[in-house]
Amino acid sequence: MKILVPIKRVIDANVRVHVKSDGSGVETANIKMAMNPFCEIAVEEAIRIKEAGHASEIIVITIGTSQCQDILRSGLAMGADRAILIETEAELQPLAIAKLLKAIVERQSPQLVILGKQAIDDDNNQTGQMLSALLGWAQGTFASKVVFNDGNVEVTREIDGGLETVSLQLPAIVTTDLRLNEPRYIKLPNIMKAKKKPLDILCPDDLGIDVNSRLKVLSIEQPAKRAAGIKLADVQELMDKLKNEAKVI
Amino acid sequence: MSQTINRRDLDFLIYEMLAVDELCEREYFSEHGRDVFEPLLDTAEDIALDHFLACAEAGDKHMAEVVDGKVKMIPEAKIALDNMFEAGFVAASLDNEYGGLQLPVTVANACMSIFQSANIGLCGLPLLTIGVANLINTYGNNEQKALYIPSLLSGNFYGTMCLSEPHAGSSLTDIRTKAELEEDGTYRITGNKMWITGGEHELSENIIHLVMAKIPGGPPGVKGISLFIVPRYQVNADGSVGEHNDVSLAGLNHKMGQRITPNCVLNFGDNNKCIGYLVGEPHCGLEYMFLMMNEARIAIGLSAVSAGYAGYLYSLDYARERTQGRLPDNKNPSNKMTPIIQHADVKRMLLAQKSYVEGGLALCLFASSLLDEEKTHPDESARLEARLLLDVLIPVVKAWPSEWCLEANKHAIQILGGYGYTQDYPVERLYRDNRLNMIHEGTNGIHGIDLLGRKVVMKNGAGFELFMGEIQKSIDAAAKHAALSEFVTSLQQAKQTVIDTTKVLTTAAAKGDVTVFLANSSIYLDMFSHLVLAWIWLKQAIAVQVGLPDAHDQDKHFYTGKMQACQYYFRWELPKIEAQAKLLSSLDTTCLDMPEQAFAG
């Protein structure tokens, strides 16, 4: 059985993000980039499933510029078997990504697609769900535990009220939450081996998918700085401010 | 803010100053490149933050101790080290024949500096293990290599170096540990060894001690020292661990810093059952050890740099956050207090630290690159030159960071004021951890004698001339950049000062006045080192000038910082050598002439 793991290249979680002065986006020039942390958890889970004998091959895939090869090599160094890059300079929305992934799923026929629940740059939390709908596959989102049995997969989901366990028939989509696992460190011998693992490069046209965006970003700005607190004389004044200034009651 | 060595700085040194990626065109490094270095440095940062930094404070508070006859360390230490071994950082730079990964030493050391800046005490153990594996790889026979190296690189075995004895530290000529030949060709070892880092612990299934001992009947003094592999437990032919080899722990030394790691007094052969295996030929032990010392001494320099660097980063962050007082042109008490980084004197202490730690890091990685050149340069004369230059520089690489990056730790404490003097902040621990580096791997006093008495005069001064030629090359390269003209002039003058002073001293030596020649060698070492560091700063400044035209905004700040630190070094530090040169050239005997009895104390 194959597992497909879509991953995303984002600004490194430790870097302080700056909005571009013209408000068109965030500064990425010369900024350290890395694999999205939720995606690392997805790669790790796929490797554990394979190590447990439930899978025979892991394919990591990403969509973006040629620089994105670095996170694919990281995925290969962690333990994936081969990689695919769909190379494009276009600004991509989750729907276009889900469509591209659907086309890849149809070509590669994985039984399981496991991906991060969201990326830490846009925090969309949409791609897995959209892919599930497009494919008509079962989905288990926000997974904190995945128990794999032949034929189905039990996913424990983190939901508002606590934990929910669902049993999915394969093929299925799983999106990962933070508590699912702790990704392994990449080892030097595996970084060297990863250089020799296959990495195929496609473009959206090869797959016949229109990646034009349906959404337009108007502007991006830094969240307003939190103002300093003030001392109020009594409850009366508080009620007054809540009603008339904050207008919350 | 970085919590370990700044990554932009490491990238600058690796790619812009040293062009290590170009080395990968050579066959030996053909499996490497920037696409390996970058994820590897990332992994080093991850493990250093998650495991090394995380236990630095606990390891200091809970010193290694003996419980029920066994050395007990905090449990986080083993987890941290296991992660480091498993990720390949110990095997990184060794030949692949016995499990190494042939990474350039420059990059392996850059990774090590990240770990050291997180927890220098803990790094002593893997560094010694690398040293032992290197030594066996160079001088051991094939059987010894196959038996020990793979286990050392995987972390199944750790290594130690056993040179000093309770009565003989710097004075190796006087060691007494004895090795008597047995009929089967092995040796029976008896004696006591002192200051053995990692001499006993339960981190690994075995410990391989490299022990210096004398074979009875051999030549007197250092020419009679041989080197032996002495395992804590015997190693069977299949690599498994056998009987205890009569190496016993006599006690632990209770240290000022680096307390996470045990430093041991060991007894060999209390029951006359300790077996050692000769490395190479009899009576060549010191020669073997010293040929391997260059790497160990770079590691010490880097350790001092890393502790200094960690203090710099911490005090920098503190200075940005901490508000105190107001600037001289704005003393109105109704205005807000200013972050202390805006006070001129705090900036002075930060810039001094920056010039020491970044200069030291560049020096240590440059020295590491000479090891790579020595090993892999296609041209034999270039390999020999790299070796010769490293031999001259090594006393500086070991001693200068241990003096001046400790000075950086002093400034870091000062910036935190009273808080810096408490155990609630890490800067006092960094100072204590760093204080060792002036002492071990040859005290700095010994290195002064080594530089002036041996390195400067060896091969009729060939190494000294080579070094001066290298400085001239950098001066010529810098002369092409108008922004560097001030530094070009200063370095040219400083170089001449050192050449002139050296001539006065060697002339005195030639007249037979060896005592006076060597009497002030510590000062000579400091003067010479200041010249080396100014040269290293000029090398960095040249790389900045090359990178500056295409720099992004972020990089412009980085490059400005480099140029300012370079200027600090040239204007504030380099002029010190003129006073030292004057003292040295006068062949001053103030210290030498002081009668013992007159010390009145």
JSON list of N, CA and C in Angstrom, two decimals, chain A residues 9 12 14-16 18 21 27-34 40 70 73-74 77 182-193 195-196, chain B residues 1 7-8 30-33 35-40 42-43 45-47 49-51 83 86-89 91-92 101-103 552 554-555:
[
{"chain": "A", "resi": 9, "resn": "ARG", "atom": "N", "xyz": [6.07, 24.22, 2.19]},
{"chain": "A", "resi": 9, "resn": "ARG", "atom": "CA", "xyz": [7.23, 25.00, 2.63]},
{"chain": "A", "resi": 9, "resn": "ARG", "atom": "C", "xyz": [6.72, 26.34, 3.16]},
{"chain": "A", "resi": 12, "resn": "ASP", "atom": "N", "xyz": [10.07, 29.54, 8.56]},
{"chain": "A", "resi": 12, "resn": "ASP", "atom": "CA", "xyz": [10.45, 28.77, 9.75]},
{"chain": "A", "resi": 12, "resn": "ASP", "atom": "C", "xyz": [9.72, 29.29, 10.99]},
{"chain": "A", "resi": 14, "resn": "ASN", "atom": "N", "xyz": [10.47, 29.62, 13.90]},
{"chain": "A", "resi": 14, "resn": "ASN", "atom": "CA", "xyz": [11.22, 30.45, 14.85]},
{"chain": "A", "resi": 14, "resn": "ASN", "atom": "C", "xyz": [11.49, 31.87, 14.35]},
{"chain": "A", "resi": 15, "resn": "VAL", "atom": "N", "xyz": [11.11, 32.13, 13.08]},
{"chain": "A", "resi": 15, "resn": "VAL", "atom": "CA", "xyz": [11.42, 33.45, 12.51]},
{"chain": "A", "resi": 15, "resn": "VAL", "atom": "C", "xyz": [10.28, 34.42, 12.82]},
{"chain": "A", "resi": 16, "resn": "ARG", "atom": "N", "xyz": [10.63, 35.64, 13.16]},
{"chain": "A", "resi": 16, "resn": "ARG", "atom": "CA", "xyz": [9.61, 36.66, 13.39]},
{"chain": "A", "resi": 16, "resn": "ARG", "atom": "C", "xyz": [9.15, 37.19, 12.02]},
{"chain": "A", "resi": 18, "resn": "HIS", "atom": "N", "xyz": [7.51, 39.54, 9.18]},
{"chain": "A", "resi": 18, "resn": "HIS", "atom": "CA", "xyz": [7.29, 40.96, 8.94]},
{"chain": "A", "resi": 18, "resn": "HIS", "atom": "C", "xyz": [6.40, 41.14, 7.70]},
{"chain": "A", "resi": 21, "resn": "SER", "atom": "N", "xyz": [6.28, 46.31, 3.26]},
{"chain": "A", "resi": 21, "resn": "SER", "atom": "CA", "xyz": [5.87, 47.70, 3.48]},
{"chain": "A", "resi": 21, "resn": "SER", "atom": "C", "xyz": [4.68, 48.09, 2.60]},
{"chain": "A", "resi": 27, "resn": "GLU", "atom": "N", "xyz": [7.11, 39.34, 4.22]},
{"chain": "A", "resi": 27, "resn": "GLU", "atom": "CA", "xyz": [8.47, 39.32, 3.68]},
{"chain": "A", "resi": 27, "resn": "GLU", "atom": "C", "xyz": [9.00, 37.88, 3.68]},
{"chain": "A", "resi": 28, "resn": "THR", "atom": "N", "xyz": [9.35, 37.36, 2.50]},
{"chain": "A", "resi": 28, "resn": "THR", "atom": "CA", "xyz": [9.94, 36.01, 2.46]},
{"chain": "A", "resi": 28, "resn": "THR", "atom": "C", "xyz": [11.34, 36.02, 1.87]},
{"chain": "A", "resi": 29, "resn": "ALA", "atom": "N", "xyz": [11.76, 37.17, 1.28]},
{"chain": "A", "resi": 29, "resn": "ALA", "atom": "CA", "xyz": [13.09, 37.22, 0.67]},
{"chain": "A", "resi": 29, "resn": "ALA", "atom": "C", "xyz": [14.15, 37.05, 1.74]},
{"chain": "A", "resi": 30, "resn": "ASN", "atom": "N", "xyz": [15.06, 36.08, 1.52]},
{"chain": "A", "resi": 30, "resn": "ASN", "atom": "CA", "xyz": [16.17, 35.89, 2.44]},
{"chain": "A", "resi": 30, "resn": "ASN", "atom": "C", "xyz": [15.76, 35.44, 3.84]},
{"chain": "A", "resi": 31, "resn": "ILE", "atom": "N", "xyz": [14.55, 34.90, 3.95]},
{"chain": "A", "resi": 31, "resn": "ILE", "atom": "CA", "xyz": [14.05, 34.44, 5.24]},
{"chain": "A", "resi": 31, "resn": "ILE", "atom": "C", "xyz": [14.19, 32.92, 5.29]},
{"chain": "A", "resi": 32, "resn": "LYS", "atom": "N", "xyz": [14.52, 32.42, 6.46]},
{"chain": "A", "resi": 32, "resn": "LYS", "atom": "CA", "xyz": [14.69, 30.97, 6.60]},
{"chain": "A", "resi": 32, "resn": "LYS", "atom": "C", "xyz": [13.34, 30.27, 6.44]},
{"chain": "A", "resi": 33, "resn": "MET", "atom": "N", "xyz": [13.31, 29.29, 5.55]},
{"chain": "A", "resi": 33, "resn": "MET", "atom": "CA", "xyz": [12.09, 28.54, 5.31]},
{"chain": "A", "resi": 33, "resn": "MET", "atom": "C", "xyz": [12.27, 27.11, 5.83]},
{"chain": "A", "resi": 34, "resn": "ALA", "atom": "N", "xyz": [11.15, 26.44, 6.06]},
{"chain": "A", "resi": 34, "resn": "ALA", "atom": "CA", "xyz": [11.23, 25.07, 6.58]},
{"chain": "A", "resi": 34, "resn": "ALA", "atom": "C", "xyz": [9.94, 24.33, 6.24]},
{"chain": "A", "resi": 40, "resn": "GLU", "atom": "N", "xyz": [5.47, 17.92, 9.05]},
{"chain": "A", "resi": 40, "resn": "GLU", "atom": "CA", "xyz": [6.51, 17.03, 9.61]},
{"chain": "A", "resi": 40, "resn": "GLU", "atom": "C", "xyz": [5.86, 15.89, 10.38]},
{"chain": "A", "resi": 70, "resn": "ASP", "atom": "N", "xyz": [13.94, 21.55, -1.24]},
{"chain": "A", "resi": 70, "resn": "ASP", "atom": "CA", "xyz": [14.65, 21.32, 0.03]},
{"chain": "A", "resi": 70, "resn": "ASP", "atom": "C", "xyz": [13.77, 20.61, 1.06]},
{"chain": "A", "resi": 73, "resn": "ARG", "atom": "N", "xyz": [13.52, 16.97, 0.10]},
{"chain": "A", "resi": 73, "resn": "ARG", "atom": "CA", "xyz": [14.72, 16.22, 0.53]},
{"chain": "A", "resi": 73, "resn": "ARG", "atom": "C", "xyz": [14.67, 15.95, 2.04]},
{"chain": "A", "resi": 74, "resn": "SER", "atom": "N", "xyz": [14.14, 16.90, 2.79]},
{"chain": "A", "resi": 74, "resn": "SER", "atom": "CA", "xyz": [14.00, 16.66, 4.24]},
{"chain": "A", "resi": 74, "resn": "SER", "atom": "C", "xyz": [13.06, 15.49, 4.48]},
{"chain": "A", "resi": 77, "resn": "ALA", "atom": "N", "xyz": [14.87, 12.43, 3.70]},
{"chain": "A", "resi": 77, "resn": "ALA", "atom": "CA", "xyz": [15.85, 12.13, 4.74]},
{"chain": "A", "resi": 77, "resn": "ALA", "atom": "C", "xyz": [15.18, 11.57, 5.99]},
{"chain": "A", "resi": 182, "resn": "GLU", "atom": "N", "xyz": [5.92, 12.94, 17.77]},
{"chain": "A", "resi": 182, "resn": "GLU", "atom": "CA", "xyz": [7.03, 13.89, 17.79]},
{"chain": "A", "resi": 182, "resn": "GLU", "atom": "C", "xyz": [7.98, 13.51, 16.65]},
{"chain": "A", "resi": 183, "resn": "PRO", "atom": "N", "xyz": [8.08, 14.34, 15.63]},
{"chain": "A", "resi": 183, "resn": "PRO", "atom": "CA", "xyz": [8.89, 13.95, 14.47]},
{"chain": "A", "resi": 183, "resn": "PRO", "atom": "C", "xyz": [10.34, 13.67, 14.84]},
{"chain": "A", "resi": 184, "resn": "ARG", "atom": "N", "xyz": [10.94, 12.72, 14.15]},
{"chain": "A", "resi": 184, "resn": "ARG", "atom": "CA", "xyz": [12.32, 12.34, 14.43]},
{"chain": "A", "resi": 184, "resn": "ARG", "atom": "C", "xyz": [13.29, 13.42, 13.92]},
{"chain": "A", "resi": 185, "resn": "TYR", "atom": "N", "xyz": [14.50, 13.41, 14.47]},
{"chain": "A", "resi": 185, "resn": "TYR", "atom": "CA", "xyz": [15.55, 14.27, 13.94]},
{"chain": "A", "resi": 185, "resn": "TYR", "atom": "C", "xyz": [16.10, 13.64, 12.67]},
{"chain": "A", "resi": 186, "resn": "ILE", "atom": "N", "xyz": [16.48, 14.51, 11.74]},
{"chain": "A", "resi": 186, "resn": "ILE", "atom": "CA", "xyz": [17.09, 14.01, 10.51]},
{"chain": "A", "resi": 186, "resn": "ILE", "atom": "C", "xyz": [18.54, 13.65, 10.80]},
{"chain": "A", "resi": 187, "resn": "LYS", "atom": "N", "xyz": [18.96, 12.49, 10.31]},
{"chain": "A", "resi": 187, "resn": "LYS", "atom": "CA", "xyz": [20.33, 12.02, 10.58]},
{"chain": "A", "resi": 187, "resn": "LYS", "atom": "C", "xyz": [21.22, 12.26, 9.36]},
{"chain": "A", "resi": 188, "resn": "LEU", "atom": "N", "xyz": [22.49, 12.53, 9.62]},
{"chain": "A", "resi": 188, "resn": "LEU", "atom": "CA", "xyz": [23.42, 12.81, 8.52]},
{"chain": "A", "resi": 188, "resn": "LEU", "atom": "C", "xyz": [23.46, 11.70, 7.47]},
{"chain": "A", "resi": 189, "resn": "PRO", "atom": "N", "xyz": [23.57, 10.41, 7.86]},
{"chain": "A", "resi": 189, "resn": "PRO", "atom": "CA", "xyz": [23.62, 9.38, 6.80]},
{"chain": "A", "resi": 189, "resn": "PRO", "atom": "C", "xyz": [22.35, 9.40, 5.93]},
{"chain": "A", "resi": 190, "resn": "ASN", "atom": "N", "xyz": [21.23, 9.73, 6.55]},
{"chain": "A", "resi": 190, "resn": "ASN", "atom": "CA", "xyz": [19.97, 9.74, 5.79]},
{"chain": "A", "resi": 190, "resn": "ASN", "atom": "C", "xyz": [19.85, 10.97, 4.90]},
{"chain": "A", "resi": 191, "resn": "ILE", "atom": "N", "xyz": [20.46, 12.08, 5.32]},
{"chain": "A", "resi": 191, "resn": "ILE", "atom": "CA", "xyz": [20.49, 13.26, 4.44]},
{"chain": "A", "resi": 191, "resn": "ILE", "atom": "C", "xyz": [21.26, 12.90, 3.17]},
{"chain": "A", "resi": 192, "resn": "MET", "atom": "N", "xyz": [22.37, 12.16, 3.37]},
{"chain": "A", "resi": 192, "resn": "MET", "atom": "CA", "xyz": [23.20, 11.78, 2.21]},
{"chain": "A", "resi": 192, "resn": "MET", "atom": "C", "xyz": [22.45, 10.79, 1.31]},
{"chain": "A", "resi": 193, "resn": "LYS", "atom": "N", "xyz": [21.75, 9.85, 1.93]},
{"chain": "A", "resi": 193, "resn": "LYS", "atom": "CA", "xyz": [20.99, 8.88, 1.12]},
{"chain": "A", "resi": 193, "resn": "LYS", "atom": "C", "xyz": [19.85, 9.57, 0.37]},
{"chain": "A", "resi": 195, "resn": "LYS", "atom": "N", "xyz": [19.73, 12.29, -1.07]},
{"chain": "A", "resi": 195, "resn": "LYS", "atom": "CA", "xyz": [20.14, 12.93, -2.32]},
{"chain": "A", "resi": 195, "resn": "LYS", "atom": "C", "xyz": [19.97, 12.00, -3.51]},
{"chain": "A", "resi": 196, "resn": "LYS", "atom": "N", "xyz": [20.01, 10.69, -3.21]},
{"chain": "A", "resi": 196, "resn": "LYS", "atom": "CA", "xyz": [19.95, 9.71, -4.31]},
{"chain": "A", "resi": 196, "resn": "LYS", "atom": "C", "xyz": [18.55, 9.17, -4.53]},
{"chain": "B", "resi": 1, "resn": "MET", "atom": "N", "xyz": [15.70, 36.19, 18.62]},
{"chain": "B", "resi": 1, "resn": "MET", "atom": "CA", "xyz": [17.12, 36.07, 18.96]},
{"chain": "B", "resi": 1, "resn": "MET", "atom": "C", "xyz": [17.57, 34.62, 18.96]},
{"chain": "B", "resi": 7, "resn": "ARG", "atom": "N", "xyz": [22.93, 31.58, 13.28]},
{"chain": "B", "resi": 7, "resn": "ARG", "atom": "CA", "xyz": [23.03, 30.80, 12.04]},
{"chain": "B", "resi": 7, "resn": "ARG", "atom": "C", "xyz": [23.50, 31.65, 10.86]},
{"chain": "B", "resi": 8, "resn": "ARG", "atom": "N", "xyz": [23.09, 32.90, 10.82]},
{"chain": "B", "resi": 8, "resn": "ARG", "atom": "CA", "xyz": [23.55, 33.76, 9.73]},
{"chain": "B", "resi": 8, "resn": "ARG", "atom": "C", "xyz": [25.07, 33.89, 9.80]},
{"chain": "B", "resi": 30, "resn": "SER", "atom": "N", "xyz": [32.85, 14.24, -2.06]},
{"chain": "B", "resi": 30, "resn": "SER", "atom": "CA", "xyz": [31.92, 14.32, -3.19]},
{"chain": "B", "resi": 30, "resn": "SER", "atom": "C", "xyz": [30.46, 14.05, -2.82]},
{"chain": "B", "resi": 31, "resn": "GLU", "atom": "N", "xyz": [30.23, 13.41, -1.70]},
{"chain": "B", "resi": 31, "resn": "GLU", "atom": "CA", "xyz": [28.84, 13.14, -1.32]},
{"chain": "B", "resi": 31, "resn": "GLU", "atom": "C", "xyz": [28.20, 14.31, -0.57]},
{"chain": "B", "resi": 32, "resn": "HIS", "atom": "N", "xyz": [28.99, 15.38, -0.39]},
{"chain": "B", "resi": 32, "resn": "HIS", "atom": "CA", "xyz": [28.48, 16.50, 0.41]},
{"chain": "B", "resi": 32, "resn": "HIS", "atom": "C", "xyz": [28.26, 17.74, -0.44]},
{"chain": "B", "resi": 33, "resn": "GLY", "atom": "N", "xyz": [27.65, 18.72, 0.16]},
{"chain": "B", "resi": 33, "resn": "GLY", "atom": "CA", "xyz": [27.37, 19.98, -0.51]},
{"chain": "B", "resi": 33, "resn": "GLY", "atom": "C", "xyz": [26.45, 20.78, 0.37]},
{"chain": "B", "resi": 35, "resn": "ASP", "atom": "N", "xyz": [23.44, 21.26, 0.10]},
{"chain": "B", "resi": 35, "resn": "ASP", "atom": "CA", "xyz": [22.18, 20.57, 0.35]},
{"chain": "B", "resi": 35, "resn": "ASP", "atom": "C", "xyz": [22.29, 19.55, 1.49]},
{"chain": "B", "resi": 36, "resn": "VAL", "atom": "N", "xyz": [23.51, 19.23, 1.89]},
{"chain": "B", "resi": 36, "resn": "VAL", "atom": "CA", "xyz": [23.70, 18.39, 3.09]},
{"chain": "B", "resi": 36, "resn": "VAL", "atom": "C", "xyz": [23.95, 19.29, 4.31]},
{"chain": "B", "resi": 37, "resn": "PHE", "atom": "N", "xyz": [24.78, 20.31, 4.11]},
{"chain": "B", "resi": 37, "resn": "PHE", "atom": "CA", "xyz": [25.17, 21.15, 5.26]},
{"chain": "B", "resi": 37, "resn": "PHE", "atom": "C", "xyz": [23.94, 21.82, 5.90]},
{"chain": "B", "resi": 38, "resn": "GLU", "atom": "N", "xyz": [23.05, 22.33, 5.06]},
{"chain": "B", "resi": 38, "resn": "GLU", "atom": "CA", "xyz": [21.93, 23.12, 5.62]},
{"chain": "B", "resi": 38, "resn": "GLU", "atom": "C", "xyz": [21.01, 22.29, 6.51]},
{"chain": "B", "resi": 39, "resn": "PRO", "atom": "N", "xyz": [20.49, 21.13, 6.01]},
{"chain": "B", "resi": 39, "resn": "PRO", "atom": "CA", "xyz": [19.65, 20.35, 6.92]},
{"chain": "B", "resi": 39, "resn": "PRO", "atom": "C", "xyz": [20.43, 19.82, 8.13]},
{"chain": "B", "resi": 40, "resn": "LEU", "atom": "N", "xyz": [21.73, 19.60, 7.95]},
{"chain": "B", "resi": 40, "resn": "LEU", "atom": "CA", "xyz": [22.52, 19.11, 9.09]},
{"chain": "B", "resi": 40, "resn": "LEU", "atom": "C", "xyz": [22.65, 20.18, 10.18]},
{"chain": "B", "resi": 42, "resn": "ASP", "atom": "N", "xyz": [20.55, 22.55, 10.61]},
{"chain": "B", "resi": 42, "resn": "ASP", "atom": "CA", "xyz": [19.20, 22.64, 11.20]},
{"chain": "B", "resi": 42, "resn": "ASP", "atom": "C", "xyz": [19.02, 21.59, 12.29]},
{"chain": "B", "resi": 43, "resn": "THR", "atom": "N", "xyz": [19.44, 20.36, 11.98]},
{"chain": "B", "resi": 43, "resn": "THR", "atom": "CA", "xyz": [19.29, 19.29, 12.97]},
{"chain": "B", "resi": 43, "resn": "THR", "atom": "C", "xyz": [20.11, 19.58, 14.22]},
{"chain": "B", "resi": 45, "resn": "GLU", "atom": "N", "xyz": [20.82, 22.46, 15.42]},
{"chain": "B", "resi": 45, "resn": "GLU", "atom": "CA", "xyz": [20.09, 23.47, 16.21]},
{"chain": "B", "resi": 45, "resn": "GLU", "atom": "C", "xyz": [18.92, 22.84, 16.96]},
{"chain": "B", "resi": 46, "resn": "ASP", "atom": "N", "xyz": [18.19, 21.97, 16.27]},
{"chain": "B", "resi": 46, "resn": "ASP", "atom": "CA", "xyz": [17.03, 21.34, 16.90]},
{"chain": "B", "resi": 46, "resn": "ASP", "atom": "C", "xyz": [17.44, 20.52, 18.13]},
{"chain": "B", "resi": 47, "resn": "ILE", "atom": "N", "xyz": [18.45, 19.66, 17.95]},
{"chain": "B", "resi": 47, "resn": "ILE", "atom": "CA", "xyz": [18.85, 18.79, 19.06]},
{"chain": "B", "resi": 47, "resn": "ILE", "atom": "C", "xyz": [19.48, 19.64, 20.18]},
{"chain": "B", "resi": 49, "resn": "LEU", "atom": "N", "xyz": [18.83, 22.72, 21.02]},
{"chain": "B", "resi": 49, "resn": "LEU", "atom": "CA", "xyz": [17.80, 23.43, 21.80]},
{"chain": "B", "resi": 49, "resn": "LEU", "atom": "C", "xyz": [16.96, 22.47, 22.63]},
{"chain": "B", "resi": 50, "resn": "ASP", "atom": "N", "xyz": [16.52, 21.38, 22.00]},
{"chain": "B", "resi": 50, "resn": "ASP", "atom": "CA", "xyz": [15.60, 20.46, 22.69]},
{"chain": "B", "resi": 50, "resn": "ASP", "atom": "C", "xyz": [16.29, 19.70, 23.83]},
{"chain": "B", "resi": 51, "resn": "HIS", "atom": "N", "xyz": [17.57, 19.39, 23.65]},
{"chain": "B", "resi": 51, "resn": "HIS", "atom": "CA", "xyz": [18.19, 18.47, 24.61]},
{"chain": "B", "resi": 51, "resn": "HIS", "atom": "C", "xyz": [19.43, 19.01, 25.32]},
{"chain": "B", "resi": 83, "resn": "ASN", "atom": "N", "xyz": [21.00, 11.24, 21.18]},
{"chain": "B", "resi": 83, "resn": "ASN", "atom": "CA", "xyz": [20.49, 11.92, 19.98]},
{"chain": "B", "resi": 83, "resn": "ASN", "atom": "C", "xyz": [21.62, 12.43, 19.10]},
{"chain": "B", "resi": 86, "resn": "GLU", "atom": "N", "xyz": [23.28, 9.38, 17.40]},
{"chain": "B", "resi": 86, "resn": "GLU", "atom": "CA", "xyz": [22.39, 8.77, 16.39]},
{"chain": "B", "resi": 86, "resn": "GLU", "atom": "C", "xyz": [22.29, 9.62, 15.13]},
{"chain": "B", "resi": 87, "resn": "ALA", "atom": "N", "xyz": [22.31, 10.94, 15.30]},
{"chain": "B", "resi": 87, "resn": "ALA", "atom": "CA", "xyz": [22.19, 11.81, 14.14]},
{"chain": "B", "resi": 87, "resn": "ALA", "atom": "C", "xyz": [23.48, 11.88, 13.33]},
{"chain": "B", "resi": 88, "resn": "GLY", "atom": "N", "xyz": [24.56, 11.28, 13.84]},
{"chain": "B", "resi": 88, "resn": "GLY", "atom": "CA", "xyz": [25.80, 11.19, 13.05]},
{"chain": "B", "resi": 88, "resn": "GLY", "atom": "C", "xyz": [26.81, 12.29, 13.31]},
{"chain": "B", "resi": 89, "resn": "PHE", "atom": "N", "xyz": [26.62, 13.09, 14.37]},
{"chain": "B", "resi": 89, "resn": "PHE", "atom": "CA", "xyz": [27.55, 14.21, 14.57]},
{"chain": "B", "resi": 89, "resn": "PHE", "atom": "C", "xyz": [28.93, 13.76, 15.05]},
{"chain": "B", "resi": 91, "resn": "ALA", "atom": "N", "xyz": [30.27, 10.68, 14.18]},
{"chain": "B", "resi": 91, "resn": "ALA", "atom": "CA", "xyz": [30.88, 9.96, 13.05]},
{"chain": "B", "resi": 91, "resn": "ALA", "atom": "C", "xyz": [31.18, 10.90, 11.88]},
{"chain": "B", "resi": 92, "resn": "ALA", "atom": "N", "xyz": [30.67, 12.14, 11.95]},
{"chain": "B", "resi": 92, "resn": "ALA", "atom": "CA", "xyz": [30.61, 13.01, 10.78]},
{"chain": "B", "resi": 92, "resn": "ALA", "atom": "C", "xyz": [31.91, 13.10, 9.97]},
{"chain": "B", "resi": 101, "resn": "LEU", "atom": "N", "xyz": [31.57, 9.54, 7.97]},
{"chain": "B", "resi": 101, "resn": "LEU", "atom": "CA", "xyz": [30.72, 10.08, 6.91]},
{"chain": "B", "resi": 101, "resn": "LEU", "atom": "C", "xyz": [31.42, 11.13, 6.05]},
{"chain": "B", "resi": 102, "resn": "GLN", "atom": "N", "xyz": [32.73, 11.33, 6.30]},
{"chain": "B", "resi": 102, "resn": "GLN", "atom": "CA", "xyz": [33.58, 12.18, 5.46]},
{"chain": "B", "resi": 102, "resn": "GLN", "atom": "C", "xyz": [33.03, 13.59, 5.24]},
{"chain": "B", "resi": 103, "resn": "LEU", "atom": "N", "xyz": [32.45, 14.14, 6.27]},
{"chain": "B", "resi": 103, "resn": "LEU", "atom": "CA", "xyz": [31.99, 15.54, 6.21]},
{"chain": "B", "resi": 103, "resn": "LEU", "atom": "C", "xyz": [33.21, 16.44, 6.41]},
{"chain": "B", "resi": 552, "resn": "HIS", "atom": "N", "xyz": [20.28, 42.04, 0.86]},
{"chain": "B", "resi": 552, "resn": "HIS", "atom": "CA", "xyz": [18.92, 42.45, 1.24]},
{"chain": "B", "resi": 552, "resn": "HIS", "atom": "C", "xyz": [19.00, 43.28, 2.52]},
{"chain": "B", "resi": 554, "resn": "GLN", "atom": "N", "xyz": [17.87, 42.79, 5.57]},
{"chain": "B", "resi": 554, "resn": "GLN", "atom": "CA", "xyz": [18.30, 42.03, 6.74]},
{"chain": "B", "resi": 554, "resn": "GLN", "atom": "C", "xyz": [19.82, 41.84, 6.75]},
{"chain": "B", "resi": 555, "resn": "ASP", "atom": "N", "xyz": [20.33, 41.48, 5.55]},
{"chain": "B", "resi": 555, "resn": "ASP", "atom": "CA", "xyz": [21.76, 41.24, 5.43]},
{"chain": "B", "resi": 555, "resn": "ASP", "atom": "C", "xyz": [22.57, 42.51, 5.63]}
]
